[in-house]
JSON list of C-alpha atoms in Angstrom, two decimals:
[
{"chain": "A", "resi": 1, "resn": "UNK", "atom": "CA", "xyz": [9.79, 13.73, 14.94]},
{"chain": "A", "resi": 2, "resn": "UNK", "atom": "CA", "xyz": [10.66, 13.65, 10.77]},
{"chain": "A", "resi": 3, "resn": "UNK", "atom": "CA", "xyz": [7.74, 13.40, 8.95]},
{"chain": "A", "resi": 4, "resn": "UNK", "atom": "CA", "xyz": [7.61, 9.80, 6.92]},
{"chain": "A", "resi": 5, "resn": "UNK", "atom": "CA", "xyz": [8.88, 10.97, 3.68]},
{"chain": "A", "resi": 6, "resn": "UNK", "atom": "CA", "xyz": [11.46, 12.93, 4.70]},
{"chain": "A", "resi": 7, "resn": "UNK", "atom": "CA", "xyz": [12.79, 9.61, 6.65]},
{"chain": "A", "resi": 8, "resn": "UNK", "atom": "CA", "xyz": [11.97, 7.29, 3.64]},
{"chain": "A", "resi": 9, "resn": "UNK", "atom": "CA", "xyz": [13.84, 10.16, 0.93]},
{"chain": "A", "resi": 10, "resn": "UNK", "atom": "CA", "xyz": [16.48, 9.58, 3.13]},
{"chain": "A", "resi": 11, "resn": "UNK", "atom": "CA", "xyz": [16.10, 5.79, 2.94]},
{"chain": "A", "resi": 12, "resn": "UNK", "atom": "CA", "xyz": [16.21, 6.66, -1.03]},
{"chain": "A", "resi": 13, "resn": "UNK", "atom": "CA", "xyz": [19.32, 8.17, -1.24]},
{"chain": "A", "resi": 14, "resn": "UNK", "atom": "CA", "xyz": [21.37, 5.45, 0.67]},
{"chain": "A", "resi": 15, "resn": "UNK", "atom": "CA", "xyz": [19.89, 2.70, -1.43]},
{"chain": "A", "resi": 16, "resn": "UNK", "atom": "CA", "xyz": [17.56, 1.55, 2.13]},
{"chain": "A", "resi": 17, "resn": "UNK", "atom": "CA", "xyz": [14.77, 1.25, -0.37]},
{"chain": "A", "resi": 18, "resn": "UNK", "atom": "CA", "xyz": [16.11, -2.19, -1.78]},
{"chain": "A", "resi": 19, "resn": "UNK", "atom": "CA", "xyz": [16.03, -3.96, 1.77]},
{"chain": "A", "resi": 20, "resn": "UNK", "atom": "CA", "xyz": [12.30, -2.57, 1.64]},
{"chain": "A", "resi": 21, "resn": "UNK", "atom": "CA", "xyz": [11.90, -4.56, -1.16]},
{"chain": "A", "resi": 22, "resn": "UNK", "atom": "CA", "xyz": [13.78, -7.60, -0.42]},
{"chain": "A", "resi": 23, "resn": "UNK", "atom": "CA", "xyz": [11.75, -7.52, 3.43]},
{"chain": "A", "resi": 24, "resn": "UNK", "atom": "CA", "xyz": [8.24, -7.07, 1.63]},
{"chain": "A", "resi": 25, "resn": "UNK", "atom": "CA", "xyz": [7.99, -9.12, -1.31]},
{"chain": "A", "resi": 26, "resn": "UNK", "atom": "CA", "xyz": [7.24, -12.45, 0.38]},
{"chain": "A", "resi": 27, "resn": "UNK", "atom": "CA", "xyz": [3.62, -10.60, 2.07]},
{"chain": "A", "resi": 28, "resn": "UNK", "atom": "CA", "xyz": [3.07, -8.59, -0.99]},
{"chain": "A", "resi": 29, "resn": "UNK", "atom": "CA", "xyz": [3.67, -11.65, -3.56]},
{"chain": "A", "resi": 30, "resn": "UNK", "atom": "CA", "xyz": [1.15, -13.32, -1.78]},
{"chain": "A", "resi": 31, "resn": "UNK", "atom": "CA", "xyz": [-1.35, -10.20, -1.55]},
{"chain": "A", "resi": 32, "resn": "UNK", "atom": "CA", "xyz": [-1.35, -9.50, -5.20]},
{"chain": "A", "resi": 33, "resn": "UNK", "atom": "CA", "xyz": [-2.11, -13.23, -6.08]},
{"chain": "A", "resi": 34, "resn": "UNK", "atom": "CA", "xyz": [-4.79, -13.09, -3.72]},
{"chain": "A", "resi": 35, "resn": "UNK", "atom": "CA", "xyz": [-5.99, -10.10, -5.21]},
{"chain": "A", "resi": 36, "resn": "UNK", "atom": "CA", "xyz": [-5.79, -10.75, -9.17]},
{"chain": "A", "resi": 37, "resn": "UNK", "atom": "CA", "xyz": [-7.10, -14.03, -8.98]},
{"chain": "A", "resi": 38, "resn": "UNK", "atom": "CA", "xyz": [-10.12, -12.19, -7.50]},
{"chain": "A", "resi": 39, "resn": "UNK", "atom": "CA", "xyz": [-10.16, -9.68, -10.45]},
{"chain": "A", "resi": 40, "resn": "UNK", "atom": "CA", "xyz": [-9.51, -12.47, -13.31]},
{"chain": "A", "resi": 41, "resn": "UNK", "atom": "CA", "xyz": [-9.59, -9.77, -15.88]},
{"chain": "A", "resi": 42, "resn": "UNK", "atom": "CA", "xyz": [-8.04, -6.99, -17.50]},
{"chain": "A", "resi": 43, "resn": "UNK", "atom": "CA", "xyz": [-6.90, -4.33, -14.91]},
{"chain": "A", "resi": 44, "resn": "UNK", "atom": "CA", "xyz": [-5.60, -1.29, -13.80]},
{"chain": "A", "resi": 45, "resn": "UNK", "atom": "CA", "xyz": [-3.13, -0.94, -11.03]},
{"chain": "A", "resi": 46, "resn": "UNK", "atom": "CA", "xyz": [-2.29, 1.59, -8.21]},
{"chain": "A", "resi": 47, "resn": "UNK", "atom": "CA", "xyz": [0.46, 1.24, -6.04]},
{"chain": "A", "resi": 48, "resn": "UNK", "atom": "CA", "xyz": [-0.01, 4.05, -3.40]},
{"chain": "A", "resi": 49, "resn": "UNK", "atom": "CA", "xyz": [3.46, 5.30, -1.63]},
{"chain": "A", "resi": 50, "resn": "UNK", "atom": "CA", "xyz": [5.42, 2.67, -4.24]},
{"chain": "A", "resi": 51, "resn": "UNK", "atom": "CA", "xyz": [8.87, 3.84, -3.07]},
{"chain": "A", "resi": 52, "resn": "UNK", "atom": "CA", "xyz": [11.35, 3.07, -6.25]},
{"chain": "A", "resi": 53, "resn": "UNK", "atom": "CA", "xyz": [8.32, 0.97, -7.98]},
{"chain": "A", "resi": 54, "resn": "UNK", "atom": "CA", "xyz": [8.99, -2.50, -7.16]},
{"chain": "A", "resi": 55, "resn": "UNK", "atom": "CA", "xyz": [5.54, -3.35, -6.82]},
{"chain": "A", "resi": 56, "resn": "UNK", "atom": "CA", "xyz": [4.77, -1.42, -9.84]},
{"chain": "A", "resi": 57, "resn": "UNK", "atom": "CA", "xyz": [6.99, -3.35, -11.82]},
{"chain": "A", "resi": 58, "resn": "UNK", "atom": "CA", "xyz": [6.32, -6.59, -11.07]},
{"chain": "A", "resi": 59, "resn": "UNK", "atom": "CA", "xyz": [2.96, -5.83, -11.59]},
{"chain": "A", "resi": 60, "resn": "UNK", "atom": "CA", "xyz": [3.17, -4.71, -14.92]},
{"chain": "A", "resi": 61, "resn": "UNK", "atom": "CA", "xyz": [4.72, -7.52, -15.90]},
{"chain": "A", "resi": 62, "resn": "UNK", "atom": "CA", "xyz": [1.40, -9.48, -15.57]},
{"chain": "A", "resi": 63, "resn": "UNK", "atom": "CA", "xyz": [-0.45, -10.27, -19.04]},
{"chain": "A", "resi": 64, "resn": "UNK", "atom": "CA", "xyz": [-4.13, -9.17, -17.14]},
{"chain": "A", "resi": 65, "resn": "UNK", "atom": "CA", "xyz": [-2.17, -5.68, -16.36]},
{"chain": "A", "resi": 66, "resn": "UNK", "atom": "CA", "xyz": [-3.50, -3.14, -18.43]},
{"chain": "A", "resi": 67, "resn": "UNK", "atom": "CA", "xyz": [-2.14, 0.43, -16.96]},
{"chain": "A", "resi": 68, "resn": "UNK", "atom": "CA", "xyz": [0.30, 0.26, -13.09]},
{"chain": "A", "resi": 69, "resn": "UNK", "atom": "CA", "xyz": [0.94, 3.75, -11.65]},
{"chain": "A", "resi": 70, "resn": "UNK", "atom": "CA", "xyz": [3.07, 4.26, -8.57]},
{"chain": "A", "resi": 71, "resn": "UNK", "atom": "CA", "xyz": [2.25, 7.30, -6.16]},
{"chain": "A", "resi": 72, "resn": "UNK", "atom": "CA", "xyz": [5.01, 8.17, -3.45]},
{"chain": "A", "resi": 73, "resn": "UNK", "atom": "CA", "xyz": [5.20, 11.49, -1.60]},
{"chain": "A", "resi": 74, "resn": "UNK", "atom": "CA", "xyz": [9.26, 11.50, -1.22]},
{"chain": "A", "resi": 75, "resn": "UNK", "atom": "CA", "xyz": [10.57, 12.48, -4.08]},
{"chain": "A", "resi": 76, "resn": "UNK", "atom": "CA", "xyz": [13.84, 10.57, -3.71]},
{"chain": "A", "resi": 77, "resn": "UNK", "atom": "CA", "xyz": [11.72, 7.04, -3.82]},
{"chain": "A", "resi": 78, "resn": "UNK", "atom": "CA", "xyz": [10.31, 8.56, -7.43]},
{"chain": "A", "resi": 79, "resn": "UNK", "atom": "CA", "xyz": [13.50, 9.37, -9.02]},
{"chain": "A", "resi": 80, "resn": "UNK", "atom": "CA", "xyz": [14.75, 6.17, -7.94]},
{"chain": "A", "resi": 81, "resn": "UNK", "atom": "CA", "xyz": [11.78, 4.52, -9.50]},
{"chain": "A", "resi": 82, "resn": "UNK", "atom": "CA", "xyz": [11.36, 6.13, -12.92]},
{"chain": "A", "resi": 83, "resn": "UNK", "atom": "CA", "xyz": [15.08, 5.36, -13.37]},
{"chain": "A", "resi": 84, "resn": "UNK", "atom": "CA", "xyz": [14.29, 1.94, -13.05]},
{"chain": "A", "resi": 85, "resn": "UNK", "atom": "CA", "xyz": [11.23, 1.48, -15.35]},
{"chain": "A", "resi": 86, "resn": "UNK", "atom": "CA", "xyz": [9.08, 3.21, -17.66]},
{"chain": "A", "resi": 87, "resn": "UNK", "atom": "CA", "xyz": [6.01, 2.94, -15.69]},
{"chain": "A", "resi": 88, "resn": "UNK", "atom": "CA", "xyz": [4.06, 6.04, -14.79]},
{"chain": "A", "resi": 89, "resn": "UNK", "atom": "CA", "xyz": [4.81, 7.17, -11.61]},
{"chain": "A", "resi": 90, "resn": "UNK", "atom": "CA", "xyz": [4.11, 10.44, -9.83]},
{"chain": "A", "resi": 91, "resn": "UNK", "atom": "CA", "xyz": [5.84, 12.20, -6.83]},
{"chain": "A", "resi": 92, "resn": "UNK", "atom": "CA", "xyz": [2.44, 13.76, -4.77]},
{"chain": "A", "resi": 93, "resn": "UNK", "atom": "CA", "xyz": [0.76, 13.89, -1.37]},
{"chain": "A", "resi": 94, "resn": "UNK", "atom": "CA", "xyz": [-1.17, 10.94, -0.85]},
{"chain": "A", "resi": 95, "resn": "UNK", "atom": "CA", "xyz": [-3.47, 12.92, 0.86]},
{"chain": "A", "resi": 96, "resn": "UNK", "atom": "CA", "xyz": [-4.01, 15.35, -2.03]},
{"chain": "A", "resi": 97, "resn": "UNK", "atom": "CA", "xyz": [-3.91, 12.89, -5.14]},
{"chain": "A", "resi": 98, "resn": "UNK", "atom": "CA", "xyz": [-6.38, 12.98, -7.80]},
{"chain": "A", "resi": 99, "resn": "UNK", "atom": "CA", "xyz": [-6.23, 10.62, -10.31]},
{"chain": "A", "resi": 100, "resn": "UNK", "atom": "CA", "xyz": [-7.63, 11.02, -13.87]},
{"chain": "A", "resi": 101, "resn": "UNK", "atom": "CA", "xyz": [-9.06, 7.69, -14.27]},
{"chain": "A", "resi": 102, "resn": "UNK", "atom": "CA", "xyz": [-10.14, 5.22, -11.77]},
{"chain": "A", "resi": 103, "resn": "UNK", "atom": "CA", "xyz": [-8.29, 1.93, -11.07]},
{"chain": "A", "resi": 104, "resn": "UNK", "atom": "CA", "xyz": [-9.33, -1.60, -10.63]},
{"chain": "A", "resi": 105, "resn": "UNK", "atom": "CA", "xyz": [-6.81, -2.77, -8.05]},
{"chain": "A", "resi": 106, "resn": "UNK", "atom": "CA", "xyz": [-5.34, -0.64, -5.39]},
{"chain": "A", "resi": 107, "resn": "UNK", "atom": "CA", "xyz": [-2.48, -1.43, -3.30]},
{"chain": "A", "resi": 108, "resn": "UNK", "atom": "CA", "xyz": [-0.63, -0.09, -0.08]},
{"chain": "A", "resi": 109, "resn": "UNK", "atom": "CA", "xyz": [2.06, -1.62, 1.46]},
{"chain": "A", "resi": 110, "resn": "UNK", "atom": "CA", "xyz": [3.40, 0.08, 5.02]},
{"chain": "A", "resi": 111, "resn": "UNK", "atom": "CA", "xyz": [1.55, 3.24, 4.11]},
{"chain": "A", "resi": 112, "resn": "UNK", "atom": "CA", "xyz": [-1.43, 3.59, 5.85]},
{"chain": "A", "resi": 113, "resn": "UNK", "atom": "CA", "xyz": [-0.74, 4.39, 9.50]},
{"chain": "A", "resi": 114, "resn": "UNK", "atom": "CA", "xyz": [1.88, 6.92, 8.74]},
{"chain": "A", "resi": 115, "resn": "UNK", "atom": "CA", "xyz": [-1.15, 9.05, 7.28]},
{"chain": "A", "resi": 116, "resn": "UNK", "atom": "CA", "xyz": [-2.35, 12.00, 9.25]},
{"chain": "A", "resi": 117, "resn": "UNK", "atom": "CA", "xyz": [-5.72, 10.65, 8.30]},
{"chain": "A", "resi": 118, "resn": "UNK", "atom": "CA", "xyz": [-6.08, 7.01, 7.06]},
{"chain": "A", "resi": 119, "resn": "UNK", "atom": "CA", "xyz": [-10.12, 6.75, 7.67]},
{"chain": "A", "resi": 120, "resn": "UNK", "atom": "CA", "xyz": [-10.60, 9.63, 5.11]},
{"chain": "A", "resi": 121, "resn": "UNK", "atom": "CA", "xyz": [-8.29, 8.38, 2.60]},
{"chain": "A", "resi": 122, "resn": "UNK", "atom": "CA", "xyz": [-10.09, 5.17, 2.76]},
{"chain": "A", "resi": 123, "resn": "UNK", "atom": "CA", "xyz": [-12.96, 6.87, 2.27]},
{"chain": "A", "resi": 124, "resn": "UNK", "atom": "CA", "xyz": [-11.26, 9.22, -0.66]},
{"chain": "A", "resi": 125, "resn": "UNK", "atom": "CA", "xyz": [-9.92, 5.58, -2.14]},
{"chain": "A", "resi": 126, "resn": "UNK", "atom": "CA", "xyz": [-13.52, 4.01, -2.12]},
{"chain": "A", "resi": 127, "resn": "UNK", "atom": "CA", "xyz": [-15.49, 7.20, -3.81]},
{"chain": "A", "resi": 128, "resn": "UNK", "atom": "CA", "xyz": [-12.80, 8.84, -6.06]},
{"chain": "A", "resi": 129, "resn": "UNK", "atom": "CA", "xyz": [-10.00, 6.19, -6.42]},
{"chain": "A", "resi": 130, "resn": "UNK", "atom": "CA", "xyz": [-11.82, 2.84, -7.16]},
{"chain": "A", "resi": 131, "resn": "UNK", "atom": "CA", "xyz": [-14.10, 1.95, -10.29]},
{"chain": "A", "resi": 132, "resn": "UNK", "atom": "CA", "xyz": [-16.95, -0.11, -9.09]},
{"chain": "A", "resi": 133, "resn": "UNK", "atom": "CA", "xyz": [-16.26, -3.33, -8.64]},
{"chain": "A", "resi": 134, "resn": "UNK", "atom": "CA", "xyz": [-12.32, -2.33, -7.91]},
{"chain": "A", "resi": 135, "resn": "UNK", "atom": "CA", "xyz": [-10.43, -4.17, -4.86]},
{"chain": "A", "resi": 136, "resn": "UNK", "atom": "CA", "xyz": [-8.24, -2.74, -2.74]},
{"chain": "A", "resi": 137, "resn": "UNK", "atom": "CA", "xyz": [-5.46, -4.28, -0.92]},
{"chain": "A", "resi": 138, "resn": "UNK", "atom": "CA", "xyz": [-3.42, -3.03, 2.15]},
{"chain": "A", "resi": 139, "resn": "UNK", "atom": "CA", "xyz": [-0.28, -4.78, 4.23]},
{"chain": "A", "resi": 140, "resn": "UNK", "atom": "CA", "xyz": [0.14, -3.50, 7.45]},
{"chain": "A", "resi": 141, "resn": "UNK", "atom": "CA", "xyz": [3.30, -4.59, 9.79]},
{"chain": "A", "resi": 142, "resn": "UNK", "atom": "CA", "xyz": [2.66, -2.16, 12.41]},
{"chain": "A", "resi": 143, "resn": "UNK", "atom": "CA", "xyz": [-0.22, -3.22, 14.33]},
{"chain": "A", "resi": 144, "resn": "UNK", "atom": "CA", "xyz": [-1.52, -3.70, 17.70]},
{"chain": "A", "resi": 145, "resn": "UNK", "atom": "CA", "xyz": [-1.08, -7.38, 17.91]},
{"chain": "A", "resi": 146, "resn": "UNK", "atom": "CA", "xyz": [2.29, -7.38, 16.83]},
{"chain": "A", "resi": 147, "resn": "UNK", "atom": "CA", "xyz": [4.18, -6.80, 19.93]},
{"chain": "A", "resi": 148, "resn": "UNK", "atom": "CA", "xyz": [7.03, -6.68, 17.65]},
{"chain": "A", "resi": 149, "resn": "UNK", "atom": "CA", "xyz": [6.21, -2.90, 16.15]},
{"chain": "A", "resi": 150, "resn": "UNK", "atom": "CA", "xyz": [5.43, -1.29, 19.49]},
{"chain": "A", "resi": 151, "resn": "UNK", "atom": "CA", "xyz": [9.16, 0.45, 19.50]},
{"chain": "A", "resi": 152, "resn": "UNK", "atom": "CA", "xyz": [8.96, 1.52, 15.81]},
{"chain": "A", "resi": 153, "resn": "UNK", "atom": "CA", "xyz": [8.03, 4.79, 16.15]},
{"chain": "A", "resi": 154, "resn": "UNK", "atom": "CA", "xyz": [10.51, 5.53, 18.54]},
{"chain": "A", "resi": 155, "resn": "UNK", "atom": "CA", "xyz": [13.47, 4.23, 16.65]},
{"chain": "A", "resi": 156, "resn": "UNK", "atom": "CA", "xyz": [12.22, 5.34, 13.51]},
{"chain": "A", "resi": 157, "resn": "UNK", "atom": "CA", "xyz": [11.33, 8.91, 14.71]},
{"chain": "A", "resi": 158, "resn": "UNK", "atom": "CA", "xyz": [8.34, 9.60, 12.96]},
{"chain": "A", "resi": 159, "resn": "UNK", "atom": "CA", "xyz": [4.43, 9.45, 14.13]},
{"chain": "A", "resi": 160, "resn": "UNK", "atom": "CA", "xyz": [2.69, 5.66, 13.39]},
{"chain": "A", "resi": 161, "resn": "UNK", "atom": "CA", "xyz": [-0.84, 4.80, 14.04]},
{"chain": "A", "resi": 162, "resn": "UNK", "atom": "CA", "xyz": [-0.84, 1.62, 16.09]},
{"chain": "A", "resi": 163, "resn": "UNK", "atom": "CA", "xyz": [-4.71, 0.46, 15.59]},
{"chain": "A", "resi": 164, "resn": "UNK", "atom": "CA", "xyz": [-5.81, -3.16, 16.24]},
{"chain": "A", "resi": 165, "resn": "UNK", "atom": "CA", "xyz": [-6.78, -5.53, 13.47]},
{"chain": "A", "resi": 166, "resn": "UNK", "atom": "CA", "xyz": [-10.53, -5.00, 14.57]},
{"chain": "A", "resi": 167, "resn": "UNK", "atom": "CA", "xyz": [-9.60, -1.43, 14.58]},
{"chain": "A", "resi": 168, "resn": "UNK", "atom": "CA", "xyz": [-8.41, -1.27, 10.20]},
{"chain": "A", "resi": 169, "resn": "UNK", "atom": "CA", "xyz": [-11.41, -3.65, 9.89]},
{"chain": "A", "resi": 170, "resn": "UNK", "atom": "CA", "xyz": [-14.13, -1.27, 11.20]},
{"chain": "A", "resi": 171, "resn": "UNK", "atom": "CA", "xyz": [-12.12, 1.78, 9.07]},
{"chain": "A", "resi": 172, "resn": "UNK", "atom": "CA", "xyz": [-12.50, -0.38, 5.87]},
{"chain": "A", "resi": 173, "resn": "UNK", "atom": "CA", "xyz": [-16.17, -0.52, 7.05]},
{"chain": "A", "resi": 174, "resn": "UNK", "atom": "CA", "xyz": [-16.64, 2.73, 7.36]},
{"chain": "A", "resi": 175, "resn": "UNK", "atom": "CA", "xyz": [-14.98, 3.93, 4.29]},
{"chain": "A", "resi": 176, "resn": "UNK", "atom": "CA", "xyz": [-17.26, 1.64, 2.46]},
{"chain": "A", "resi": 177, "resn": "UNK", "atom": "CA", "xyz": [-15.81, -1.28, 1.43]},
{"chain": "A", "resi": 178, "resn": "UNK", "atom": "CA", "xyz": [-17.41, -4.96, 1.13]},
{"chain": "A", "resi": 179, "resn": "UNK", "atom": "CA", "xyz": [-16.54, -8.28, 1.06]},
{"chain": "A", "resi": 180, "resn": "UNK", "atom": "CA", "xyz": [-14.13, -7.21, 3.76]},
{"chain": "A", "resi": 181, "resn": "UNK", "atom": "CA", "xyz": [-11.01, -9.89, 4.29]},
{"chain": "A", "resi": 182, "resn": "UNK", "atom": "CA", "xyz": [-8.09, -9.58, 6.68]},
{"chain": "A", "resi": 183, "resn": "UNK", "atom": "CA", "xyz": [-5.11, -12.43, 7.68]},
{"chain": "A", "resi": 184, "resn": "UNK", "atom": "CA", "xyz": [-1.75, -12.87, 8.28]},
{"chain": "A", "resi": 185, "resn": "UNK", "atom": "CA", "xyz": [0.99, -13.13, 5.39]},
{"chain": "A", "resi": 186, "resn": "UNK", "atom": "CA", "xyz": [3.63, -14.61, 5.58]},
{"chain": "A", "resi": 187, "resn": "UNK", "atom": "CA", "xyz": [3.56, -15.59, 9.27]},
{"chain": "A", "resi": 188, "resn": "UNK", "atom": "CA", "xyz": [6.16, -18.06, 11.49]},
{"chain": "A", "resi": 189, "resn": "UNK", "atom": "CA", "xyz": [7.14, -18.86, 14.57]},
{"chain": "A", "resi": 190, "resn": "UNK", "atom": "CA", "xyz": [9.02, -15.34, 14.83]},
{"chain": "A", "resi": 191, "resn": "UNK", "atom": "CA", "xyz": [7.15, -13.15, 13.55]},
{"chain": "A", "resi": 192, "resn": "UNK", "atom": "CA", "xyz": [3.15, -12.19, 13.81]},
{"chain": "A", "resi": 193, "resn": "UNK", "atom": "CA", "xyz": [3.06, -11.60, 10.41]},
{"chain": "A", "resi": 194, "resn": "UNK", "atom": "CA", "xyz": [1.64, -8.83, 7.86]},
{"chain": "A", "resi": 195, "resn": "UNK", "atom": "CA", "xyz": [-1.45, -7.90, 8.57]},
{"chain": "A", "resi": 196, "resn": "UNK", "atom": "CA", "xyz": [-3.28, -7.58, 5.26]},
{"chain": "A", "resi": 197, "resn": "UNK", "atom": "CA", "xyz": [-6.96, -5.73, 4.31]},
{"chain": "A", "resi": 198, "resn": "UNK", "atom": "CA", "xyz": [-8.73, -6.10, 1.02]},
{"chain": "A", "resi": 199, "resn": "UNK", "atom": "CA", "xyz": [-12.76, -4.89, 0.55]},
{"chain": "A", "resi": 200, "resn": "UNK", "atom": "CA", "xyz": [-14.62, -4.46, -2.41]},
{"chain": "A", "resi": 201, "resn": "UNK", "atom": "CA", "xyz": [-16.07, -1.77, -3.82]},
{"chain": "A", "resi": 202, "resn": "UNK", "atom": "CA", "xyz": [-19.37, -3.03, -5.52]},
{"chain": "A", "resi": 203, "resn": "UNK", "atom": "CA", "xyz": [-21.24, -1.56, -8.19]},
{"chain": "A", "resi": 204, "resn": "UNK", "atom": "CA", "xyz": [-21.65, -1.32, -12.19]}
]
């Protein structure tokens, strides 16, 4: 099996990354209105494995956005980003990230379960990642209740972490999060739908 970012630098370099895009921005439209109408301030924005910085972008764009920074671990998805836009972005490990300032809105979009780990980088998220009072927001497509994903990781070729919606729920718990959410975007008749997480990290 290829690890995920070789697969998705690969993606990069035969322009994959737009139908990405163009698949996910229904879900995530409707995740980061959710999300900023909860914030209904100034804020700062992290867009963890951001691929060419779609997300990034558009977020930017908003007059409450005060600083957007996109993380990706193949570096293919990064060049492609920064030669779209002048955000900040920065080709790391997910898993080995530190940033220099905290954020006030995270957000992940098909990330999470191809992480060694997710439960401690929730947990790394919530303590090191979040300023109190900071939201973050996940969509998830791969999921136990979407009978649709079960054959992804075999035609992809690279490990997934099929968990059930209870399953993300009691990580988010764990990590520390409150005010814990979770629903369907974007769901029809043929399809179950992304499943989307978003907790609170209180404090002052």
């Amino acid at each position: 099996m290829k690890k995920a970012t070789d697969v998705f630098g690969q993606w990069a370099e035969i322009g994959k990354d737009l139908g990405m895009e163009e698949g996910h921005s229904k879900p995530v439209d409707e995740m980061l209105k959710y999300a900023i109408k909860k914030i209904d301030k100034n804020f700062s924005f992290l867009d963890v494995g951001c691929g060419n910085g779609w997300v990034v972008r558009k977020v930017s764009s908003s007059a409450l956005c005060s600083k957007a920074v996109g993380i990706d671990g193949a570096s293919q998805m990064i060049e492609n980003a920064k030669s779209r836009g002048s955000e900040e972005y920065i080709n790391t490990d997910i898993d080995l990230y530190e940033p220099k300032d905290k954020f006030d809105l995270i957000h992940s979009m098909e990330v999470l379960y191809y992480l060694q780990d997710p439960a401690s980088t929730l947990e790394k998220i919530y303590q090191s990642w979040l300023k109190p009072n900071g939201r973050l927001i996940v969509g998830i497509d791969l999921y136990h209740e979407n009978v649709d994903s079960h054959d992804w990781e075999e035609k992809v070729g690279t490990p997934m972490l099929m968990l059930r919606e209870s399953e993300w729920i009691d990580l988010f718990k764990k990590a520390g999060f409150q005010e814990i959410e979770s629903w369907r975007a974007n769901q029809s008749d043929e399809w179950a739908g992304t499943l989307v997480l978003t907790g609170k990290k209180l404090g002052y």
